[in-house]
mmCIF file of C-alpha atoms in Angstrom:
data_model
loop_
_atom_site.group_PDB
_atom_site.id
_atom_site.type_symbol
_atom_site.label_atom_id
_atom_site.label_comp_id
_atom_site.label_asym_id
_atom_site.label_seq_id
_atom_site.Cartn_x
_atom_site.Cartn_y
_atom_site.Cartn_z
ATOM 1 C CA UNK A 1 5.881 22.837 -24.074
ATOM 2 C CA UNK A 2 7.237 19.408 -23.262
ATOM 3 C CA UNK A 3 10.921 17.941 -24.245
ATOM 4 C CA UNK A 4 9.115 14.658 -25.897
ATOM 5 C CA UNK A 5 6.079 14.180 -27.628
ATOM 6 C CA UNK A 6 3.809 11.196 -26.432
ATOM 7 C CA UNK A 7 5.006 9.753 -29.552
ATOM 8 C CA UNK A 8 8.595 9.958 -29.124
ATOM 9 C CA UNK A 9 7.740 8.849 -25.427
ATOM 10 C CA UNK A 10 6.453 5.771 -26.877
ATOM 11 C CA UNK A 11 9.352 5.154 -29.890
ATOM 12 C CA UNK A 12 11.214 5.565 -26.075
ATOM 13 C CA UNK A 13 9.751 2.623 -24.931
ATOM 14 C CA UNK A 14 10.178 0.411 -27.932
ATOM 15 C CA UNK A 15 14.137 1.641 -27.355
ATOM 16 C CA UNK A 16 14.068 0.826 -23.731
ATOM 17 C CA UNK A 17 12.455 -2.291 -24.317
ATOM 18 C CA UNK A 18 14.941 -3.296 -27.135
ATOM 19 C CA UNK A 19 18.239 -2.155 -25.021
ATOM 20 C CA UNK A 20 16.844 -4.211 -22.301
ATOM 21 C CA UNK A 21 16.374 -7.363 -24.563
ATOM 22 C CA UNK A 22 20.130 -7.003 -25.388
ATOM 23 C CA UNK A 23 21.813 -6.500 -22.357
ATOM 24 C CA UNK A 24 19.541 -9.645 -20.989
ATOM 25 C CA UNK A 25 20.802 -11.608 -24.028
ATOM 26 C CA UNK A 26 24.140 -10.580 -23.523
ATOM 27 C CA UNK A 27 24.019 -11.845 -19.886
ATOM 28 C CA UNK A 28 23.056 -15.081 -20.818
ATOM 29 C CA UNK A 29 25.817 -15.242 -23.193
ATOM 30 C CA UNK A 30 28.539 -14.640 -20.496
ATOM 31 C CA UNK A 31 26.424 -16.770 -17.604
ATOM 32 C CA UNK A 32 25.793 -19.703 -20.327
ATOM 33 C CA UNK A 33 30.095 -20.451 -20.018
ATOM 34 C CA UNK A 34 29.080 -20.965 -16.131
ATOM 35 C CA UNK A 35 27.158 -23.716 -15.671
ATOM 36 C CA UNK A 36 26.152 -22.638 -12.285
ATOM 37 C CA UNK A 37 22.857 -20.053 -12.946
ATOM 38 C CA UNK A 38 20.398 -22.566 -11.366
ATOM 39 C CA UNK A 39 21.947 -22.234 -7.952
ATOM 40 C CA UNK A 40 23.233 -18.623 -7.856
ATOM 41 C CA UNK A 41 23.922 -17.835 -4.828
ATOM 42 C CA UNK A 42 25.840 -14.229 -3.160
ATOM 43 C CA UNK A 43 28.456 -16.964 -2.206
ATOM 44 C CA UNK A 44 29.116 -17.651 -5.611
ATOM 45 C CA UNK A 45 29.117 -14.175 -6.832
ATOM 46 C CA UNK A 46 32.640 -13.441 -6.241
ATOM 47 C CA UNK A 47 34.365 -17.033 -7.782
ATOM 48 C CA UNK A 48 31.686 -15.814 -10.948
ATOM 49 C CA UNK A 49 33.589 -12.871 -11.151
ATOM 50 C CA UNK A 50 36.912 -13.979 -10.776
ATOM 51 C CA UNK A 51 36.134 -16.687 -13.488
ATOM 52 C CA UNK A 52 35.131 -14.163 -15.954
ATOM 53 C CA UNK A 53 37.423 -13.784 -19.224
ATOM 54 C CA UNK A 54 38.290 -10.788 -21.260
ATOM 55 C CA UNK A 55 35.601 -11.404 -23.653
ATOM 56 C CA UNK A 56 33.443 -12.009 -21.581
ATOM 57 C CA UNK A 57 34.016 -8.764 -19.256
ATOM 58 C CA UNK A 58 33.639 -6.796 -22.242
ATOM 59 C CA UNK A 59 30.520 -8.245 -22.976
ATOM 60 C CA UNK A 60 29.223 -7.643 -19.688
ATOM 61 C CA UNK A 61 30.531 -4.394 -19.675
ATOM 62 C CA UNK A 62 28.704 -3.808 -22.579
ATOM 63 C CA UNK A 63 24.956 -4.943 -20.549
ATOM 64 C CA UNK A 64 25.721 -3.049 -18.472
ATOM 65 C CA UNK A 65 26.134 0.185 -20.384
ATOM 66 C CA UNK A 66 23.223 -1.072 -22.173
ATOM 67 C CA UNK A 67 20.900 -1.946 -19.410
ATOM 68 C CA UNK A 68 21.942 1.929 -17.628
ATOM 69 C CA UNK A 69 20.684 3.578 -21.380
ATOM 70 C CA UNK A 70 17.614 1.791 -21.249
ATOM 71 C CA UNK A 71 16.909 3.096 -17.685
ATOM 72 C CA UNK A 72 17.532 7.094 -19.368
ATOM 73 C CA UNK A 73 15.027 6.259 -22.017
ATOM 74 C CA UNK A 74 12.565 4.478 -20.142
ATOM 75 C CA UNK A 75 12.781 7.644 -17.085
ATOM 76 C CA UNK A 76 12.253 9.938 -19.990
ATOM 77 C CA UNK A 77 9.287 7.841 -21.827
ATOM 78 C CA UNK A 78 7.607 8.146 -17.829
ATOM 79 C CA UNK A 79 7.547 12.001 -18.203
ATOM 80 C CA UNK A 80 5.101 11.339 -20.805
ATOM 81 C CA UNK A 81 3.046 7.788 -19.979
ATOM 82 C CA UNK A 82 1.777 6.359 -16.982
ATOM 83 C CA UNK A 83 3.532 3.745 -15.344
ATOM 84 C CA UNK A 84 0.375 1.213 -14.933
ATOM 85 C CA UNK A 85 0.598 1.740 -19.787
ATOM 86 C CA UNK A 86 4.538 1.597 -19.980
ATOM 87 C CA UNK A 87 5.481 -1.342 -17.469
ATOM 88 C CA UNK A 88 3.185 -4.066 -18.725
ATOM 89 C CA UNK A 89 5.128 -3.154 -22.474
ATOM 90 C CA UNK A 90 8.352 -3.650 -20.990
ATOM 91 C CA UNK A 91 7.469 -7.406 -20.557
ATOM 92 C CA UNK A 92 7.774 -7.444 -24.489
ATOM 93 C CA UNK A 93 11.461 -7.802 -23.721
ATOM 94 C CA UNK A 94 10.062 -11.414 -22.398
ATOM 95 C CA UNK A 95 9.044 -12.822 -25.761
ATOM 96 C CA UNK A 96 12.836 -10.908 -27.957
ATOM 97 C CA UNK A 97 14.783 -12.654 -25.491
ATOM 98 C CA UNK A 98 12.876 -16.246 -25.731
ATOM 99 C CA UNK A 99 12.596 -15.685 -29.712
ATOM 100 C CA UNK A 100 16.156 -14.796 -29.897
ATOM 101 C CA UNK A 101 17.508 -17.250 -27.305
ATOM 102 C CA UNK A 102 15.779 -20.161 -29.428
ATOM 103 C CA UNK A 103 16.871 -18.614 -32.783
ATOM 104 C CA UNK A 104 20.264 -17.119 -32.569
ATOM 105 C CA UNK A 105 22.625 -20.097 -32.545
ATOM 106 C CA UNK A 106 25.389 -18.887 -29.886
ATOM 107 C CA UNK A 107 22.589 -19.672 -27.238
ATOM 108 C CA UNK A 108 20.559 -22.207 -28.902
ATOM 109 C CA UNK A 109 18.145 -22.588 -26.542
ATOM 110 C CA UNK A 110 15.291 -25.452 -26.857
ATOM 111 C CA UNK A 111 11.588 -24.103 -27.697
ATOM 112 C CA UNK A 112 8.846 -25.708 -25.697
ATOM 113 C CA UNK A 113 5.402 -25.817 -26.160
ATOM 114 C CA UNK A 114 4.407 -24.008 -22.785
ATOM 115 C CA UNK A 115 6.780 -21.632 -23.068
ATOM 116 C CA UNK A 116 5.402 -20.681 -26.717
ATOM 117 C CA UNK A 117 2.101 -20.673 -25.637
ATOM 118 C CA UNK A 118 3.089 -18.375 -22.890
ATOM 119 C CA UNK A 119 4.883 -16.195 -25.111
ATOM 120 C CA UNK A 120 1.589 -15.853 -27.274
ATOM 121 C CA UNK A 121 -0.438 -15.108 -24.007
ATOM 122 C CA UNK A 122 2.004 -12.854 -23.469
ATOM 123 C CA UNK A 123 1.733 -10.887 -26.634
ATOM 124 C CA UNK A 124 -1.890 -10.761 -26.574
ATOM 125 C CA UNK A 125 -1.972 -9.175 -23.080
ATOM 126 C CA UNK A 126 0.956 -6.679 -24.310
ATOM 127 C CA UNK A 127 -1.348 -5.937 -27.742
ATOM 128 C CA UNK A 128 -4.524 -4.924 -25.257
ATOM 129 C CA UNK A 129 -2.915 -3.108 -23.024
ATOM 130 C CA UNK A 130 -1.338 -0.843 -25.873
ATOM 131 C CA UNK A 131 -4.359 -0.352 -27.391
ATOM 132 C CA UNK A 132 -6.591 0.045 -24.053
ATOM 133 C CA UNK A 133 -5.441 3.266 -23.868
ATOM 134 C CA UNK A 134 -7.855 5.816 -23.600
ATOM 135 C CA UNK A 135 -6.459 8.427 -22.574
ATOM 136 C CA UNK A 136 -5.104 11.877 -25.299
ATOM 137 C CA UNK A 137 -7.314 10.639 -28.064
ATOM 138 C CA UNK A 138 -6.110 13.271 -30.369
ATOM 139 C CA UNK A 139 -2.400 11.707 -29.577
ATOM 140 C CA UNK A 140 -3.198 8.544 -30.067
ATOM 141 C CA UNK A 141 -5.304 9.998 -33.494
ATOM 142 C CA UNK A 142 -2.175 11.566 -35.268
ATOM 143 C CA UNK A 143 0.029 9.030 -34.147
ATOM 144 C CA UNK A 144 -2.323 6.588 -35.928
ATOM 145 C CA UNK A 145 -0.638 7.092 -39.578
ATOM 146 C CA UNK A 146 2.303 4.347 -39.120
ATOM 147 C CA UNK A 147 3.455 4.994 -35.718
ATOM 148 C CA UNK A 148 5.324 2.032 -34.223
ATOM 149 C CA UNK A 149 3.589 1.913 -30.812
ATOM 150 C CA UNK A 150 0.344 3.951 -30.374
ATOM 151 C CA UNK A 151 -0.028 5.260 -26.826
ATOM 152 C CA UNK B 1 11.807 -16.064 4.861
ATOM 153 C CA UNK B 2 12.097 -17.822 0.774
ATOM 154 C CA UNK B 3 9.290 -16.467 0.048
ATOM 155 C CA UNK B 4 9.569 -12.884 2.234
ATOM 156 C CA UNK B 5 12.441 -12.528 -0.130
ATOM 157 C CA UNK B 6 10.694 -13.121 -3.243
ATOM 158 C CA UNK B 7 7.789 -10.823 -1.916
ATOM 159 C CA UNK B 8 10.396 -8.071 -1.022
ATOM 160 C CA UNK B 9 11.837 -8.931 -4.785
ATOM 161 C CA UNK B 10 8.267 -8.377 -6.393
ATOM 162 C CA UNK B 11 7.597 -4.763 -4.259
ATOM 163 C CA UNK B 12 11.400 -3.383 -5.103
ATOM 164 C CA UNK B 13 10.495 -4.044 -8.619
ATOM 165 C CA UNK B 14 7.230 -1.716 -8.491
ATOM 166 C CA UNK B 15 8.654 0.469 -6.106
ATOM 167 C CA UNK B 16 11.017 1.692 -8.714
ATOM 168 C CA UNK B 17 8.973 1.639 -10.911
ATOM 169 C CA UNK B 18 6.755 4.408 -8.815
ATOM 170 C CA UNK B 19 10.223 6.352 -7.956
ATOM 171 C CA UNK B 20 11.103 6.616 -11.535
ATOM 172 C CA UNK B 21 8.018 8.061 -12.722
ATOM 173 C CA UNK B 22 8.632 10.638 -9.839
ATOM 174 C CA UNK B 23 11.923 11.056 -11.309
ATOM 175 C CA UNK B 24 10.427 11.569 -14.941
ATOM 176 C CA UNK B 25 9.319 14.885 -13.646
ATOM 177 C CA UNK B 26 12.635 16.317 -14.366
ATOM 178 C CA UNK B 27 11.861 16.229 -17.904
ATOM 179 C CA UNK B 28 8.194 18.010 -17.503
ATOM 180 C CA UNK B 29 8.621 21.919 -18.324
ATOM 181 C CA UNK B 30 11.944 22.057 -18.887
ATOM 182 C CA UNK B 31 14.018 24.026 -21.238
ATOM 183 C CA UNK B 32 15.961 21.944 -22.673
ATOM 184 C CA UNK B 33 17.498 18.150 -22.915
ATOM 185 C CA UNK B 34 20.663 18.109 -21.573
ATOM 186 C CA UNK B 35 19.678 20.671 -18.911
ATOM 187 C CA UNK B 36 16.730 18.136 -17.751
ATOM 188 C CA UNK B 37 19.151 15.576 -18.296
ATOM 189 C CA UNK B 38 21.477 17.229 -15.717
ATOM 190 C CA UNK B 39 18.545 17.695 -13.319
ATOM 191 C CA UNK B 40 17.497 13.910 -13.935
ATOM 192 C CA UNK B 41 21.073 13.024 -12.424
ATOM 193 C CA UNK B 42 20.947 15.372 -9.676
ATOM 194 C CA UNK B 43 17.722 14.335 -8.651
ATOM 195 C CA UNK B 44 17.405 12.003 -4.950
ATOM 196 C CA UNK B 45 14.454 10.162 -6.887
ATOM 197 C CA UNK B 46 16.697 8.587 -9.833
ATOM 198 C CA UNK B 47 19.382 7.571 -7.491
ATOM 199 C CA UNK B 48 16.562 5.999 -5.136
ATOM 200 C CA UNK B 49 15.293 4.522 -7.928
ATOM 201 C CA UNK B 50 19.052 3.441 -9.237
ATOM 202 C CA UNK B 51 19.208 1.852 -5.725
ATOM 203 C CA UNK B 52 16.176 0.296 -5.412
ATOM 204 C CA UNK B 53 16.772 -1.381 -8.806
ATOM 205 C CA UNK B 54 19.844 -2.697 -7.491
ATOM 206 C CA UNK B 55 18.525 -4.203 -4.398
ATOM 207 C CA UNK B 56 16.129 -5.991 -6.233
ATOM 208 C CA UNK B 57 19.005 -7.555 -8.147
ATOM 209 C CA UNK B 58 20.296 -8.465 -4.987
ATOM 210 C CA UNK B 59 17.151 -9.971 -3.067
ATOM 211 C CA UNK B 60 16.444 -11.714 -6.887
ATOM 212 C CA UNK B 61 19.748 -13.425 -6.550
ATOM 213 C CA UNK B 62 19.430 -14.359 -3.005
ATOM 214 C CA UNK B 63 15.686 -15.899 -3.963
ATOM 215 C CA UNK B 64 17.054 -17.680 -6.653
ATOM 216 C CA UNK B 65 19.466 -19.592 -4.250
ATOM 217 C CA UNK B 66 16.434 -21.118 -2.010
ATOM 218 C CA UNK B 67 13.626 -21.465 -4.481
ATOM 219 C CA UNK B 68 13.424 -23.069 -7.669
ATOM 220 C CA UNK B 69 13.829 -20.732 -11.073
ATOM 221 C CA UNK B 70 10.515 -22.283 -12.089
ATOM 222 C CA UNK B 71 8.970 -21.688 -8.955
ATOM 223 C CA UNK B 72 10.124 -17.960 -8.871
ATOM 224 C CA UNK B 73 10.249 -16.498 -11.985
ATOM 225 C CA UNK B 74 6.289 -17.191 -12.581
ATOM 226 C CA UNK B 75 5.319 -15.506 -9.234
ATOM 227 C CA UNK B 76 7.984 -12.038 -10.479
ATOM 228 C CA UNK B 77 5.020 -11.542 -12.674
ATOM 229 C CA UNK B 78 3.007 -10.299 -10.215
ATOM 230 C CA UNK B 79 5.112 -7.130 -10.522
ATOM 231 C CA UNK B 80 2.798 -6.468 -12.760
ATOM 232 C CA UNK B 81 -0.250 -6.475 -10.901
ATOM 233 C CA UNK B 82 1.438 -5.429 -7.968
ATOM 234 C CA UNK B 83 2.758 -2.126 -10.500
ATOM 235 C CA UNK B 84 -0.728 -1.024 -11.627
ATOM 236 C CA UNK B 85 -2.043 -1.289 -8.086
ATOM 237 C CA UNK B 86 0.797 1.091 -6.356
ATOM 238 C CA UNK B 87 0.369 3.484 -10.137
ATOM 239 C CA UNK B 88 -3.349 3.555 -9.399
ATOM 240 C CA UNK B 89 -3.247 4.099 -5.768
ATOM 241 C CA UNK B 90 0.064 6.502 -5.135
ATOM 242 C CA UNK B 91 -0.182 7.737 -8.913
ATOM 243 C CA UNK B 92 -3.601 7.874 -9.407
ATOM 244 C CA UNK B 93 -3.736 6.615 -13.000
ATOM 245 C CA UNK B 94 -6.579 5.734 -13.904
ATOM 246 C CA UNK B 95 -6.794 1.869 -15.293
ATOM 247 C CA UNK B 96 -9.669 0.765 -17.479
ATOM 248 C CA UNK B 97 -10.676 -2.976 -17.619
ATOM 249 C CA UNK B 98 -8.890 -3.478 -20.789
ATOM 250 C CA UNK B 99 -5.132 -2.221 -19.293
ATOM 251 C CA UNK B 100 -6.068 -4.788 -16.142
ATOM 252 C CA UNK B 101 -7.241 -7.454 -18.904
ATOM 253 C CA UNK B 102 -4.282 -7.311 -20.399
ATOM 254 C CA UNK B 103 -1.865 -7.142 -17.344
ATOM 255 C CA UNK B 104 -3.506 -10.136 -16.460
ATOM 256 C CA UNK B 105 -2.735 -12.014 -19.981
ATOM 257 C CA UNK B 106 0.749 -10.830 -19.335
ATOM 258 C CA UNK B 107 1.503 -12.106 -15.471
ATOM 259 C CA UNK B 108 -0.277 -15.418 -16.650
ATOM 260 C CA UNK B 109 1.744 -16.001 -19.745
ATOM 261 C CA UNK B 110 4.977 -14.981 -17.484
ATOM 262 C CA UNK B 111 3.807 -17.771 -15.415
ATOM 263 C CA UNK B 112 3.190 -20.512 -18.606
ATOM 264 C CA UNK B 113 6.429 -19.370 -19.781
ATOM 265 C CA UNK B 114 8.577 -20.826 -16.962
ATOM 266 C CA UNK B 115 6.411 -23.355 -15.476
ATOM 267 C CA UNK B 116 7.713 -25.574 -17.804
#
């Protein structure tokens, strides 16, 4: 008898993958104040630091919890999926952070066409590789009625 | 060495990847959550993993001040590729032509997305 179902394993990954998406938006939040991101360097590690504000430690703070639960749910999704299913998923945290970043308005990022059209190639590859998987049919058969990632 | 750094980068990445299904084990057969939980954090492969993850961070960083981010970031997809090869070699998953279809789509739209 296993702790997780392959289905929970897989609601898992939609968790880790939506934990991930926040702490990553999060970051670019904080690192947006810094105009500096395009030449990060270890050397300017430590001024970024110091230059951080209350608000903006919290929010950090906050990724970084975040990003550490994503890591418990993804480990625990792996004791049910192989890596070579679950991995390619996680890039789904690719196309939330570009939708958000261009949508919410706190980071206002600009859309561009190659960067749509690579979040669409993107999307596709994530849609085959969920459903390429052949593997515990008779999962992947009572999962079938509504679940939110079939695996 | 730019690009030895982006290479080390792209095989941390799928290392961990590798440890932490090792460290997923914890959770096969045992009696209950927290317990496996418990196990999960005593375990050498999470904190390997934990570490591993963290060096990446590190050799990302360090990348990102000698190459350009829209140089780099299209060439971290390979950690895809790179993934499935080390799951189906040290793993031995098996991968169908669909799963390698599609982990192709997804290291070339990586790439379209920050080539531009």
């Amino acid at each position: 008898m296993e702790i997780i179902s392959r289905r929970t394993a897989a609601c898992f990954v939609a968790v880790s993958i939506i934990l991930t998406s926040c702490a990553q938006l999060l970051f670019r939040y904080v690192m947006q104040h810094f105009h500096i991101l395009e030449d990060l360097s270890y050397a300017d590690l430590s001024t970024l630091i110091e230059a951080i504000n209350a608000t903006d430690g919290w929010m950090l703070a906050l990724g970084i919890v975040l990003y550490a639960s994503s890591m418990l749910f993804w480990i625990l999704a792996l004791s049910r999926l192989d890596v070579s299913l679950a991995y390619p998923l996680l890039s789904a945290s690719y196309v939330i952070v570009y939708v958000a970043a261009v949508c919410l308005p706190p980071l206002h990022e600009t859309a561009s066409l190659s960067k749509l059209l690579g979040t669409l190639v993107m999307a596709f590859g994530i849609v085959i590789v969920s459903l390429g998987n052949t593997q515990d049919r008779a999962s992947v058969n009572s999962a079938r009625s509504g679940g939110p990632a079939r695996s | 060495m730019d690009y030895a750094l982006l290479i080390l980068t792209i095989s941390l990445l799928a290392a961990a990847q590798i440890v932490q299904k090792q460290a997923s084990r914890q959770f096969l057969g045992a009696a209950s959550l927290p317990r496996a939980l418990r196990a999960l954090l005593c375990s050498k492969s999470f904190w390997l993993a934990a570490v591993l993850l963290a060096l990446a961070l590190s050799t990302w960083l360090a990348t990102l001040s000698l190459i350009e981010v829209s140089t780099a970031y299209p060439l971290l997809g390979l950690s895809f590729v790179l993934t499935a090869l080390l799951s189906r070699w040290l793993l031995h998953e098996e991968i169908n032509l669909r799963r390698w279809a599609g982990i192709g789509l997804i290291s070339a739209g990586a790439a379209m997305m920050l080539v531009a």
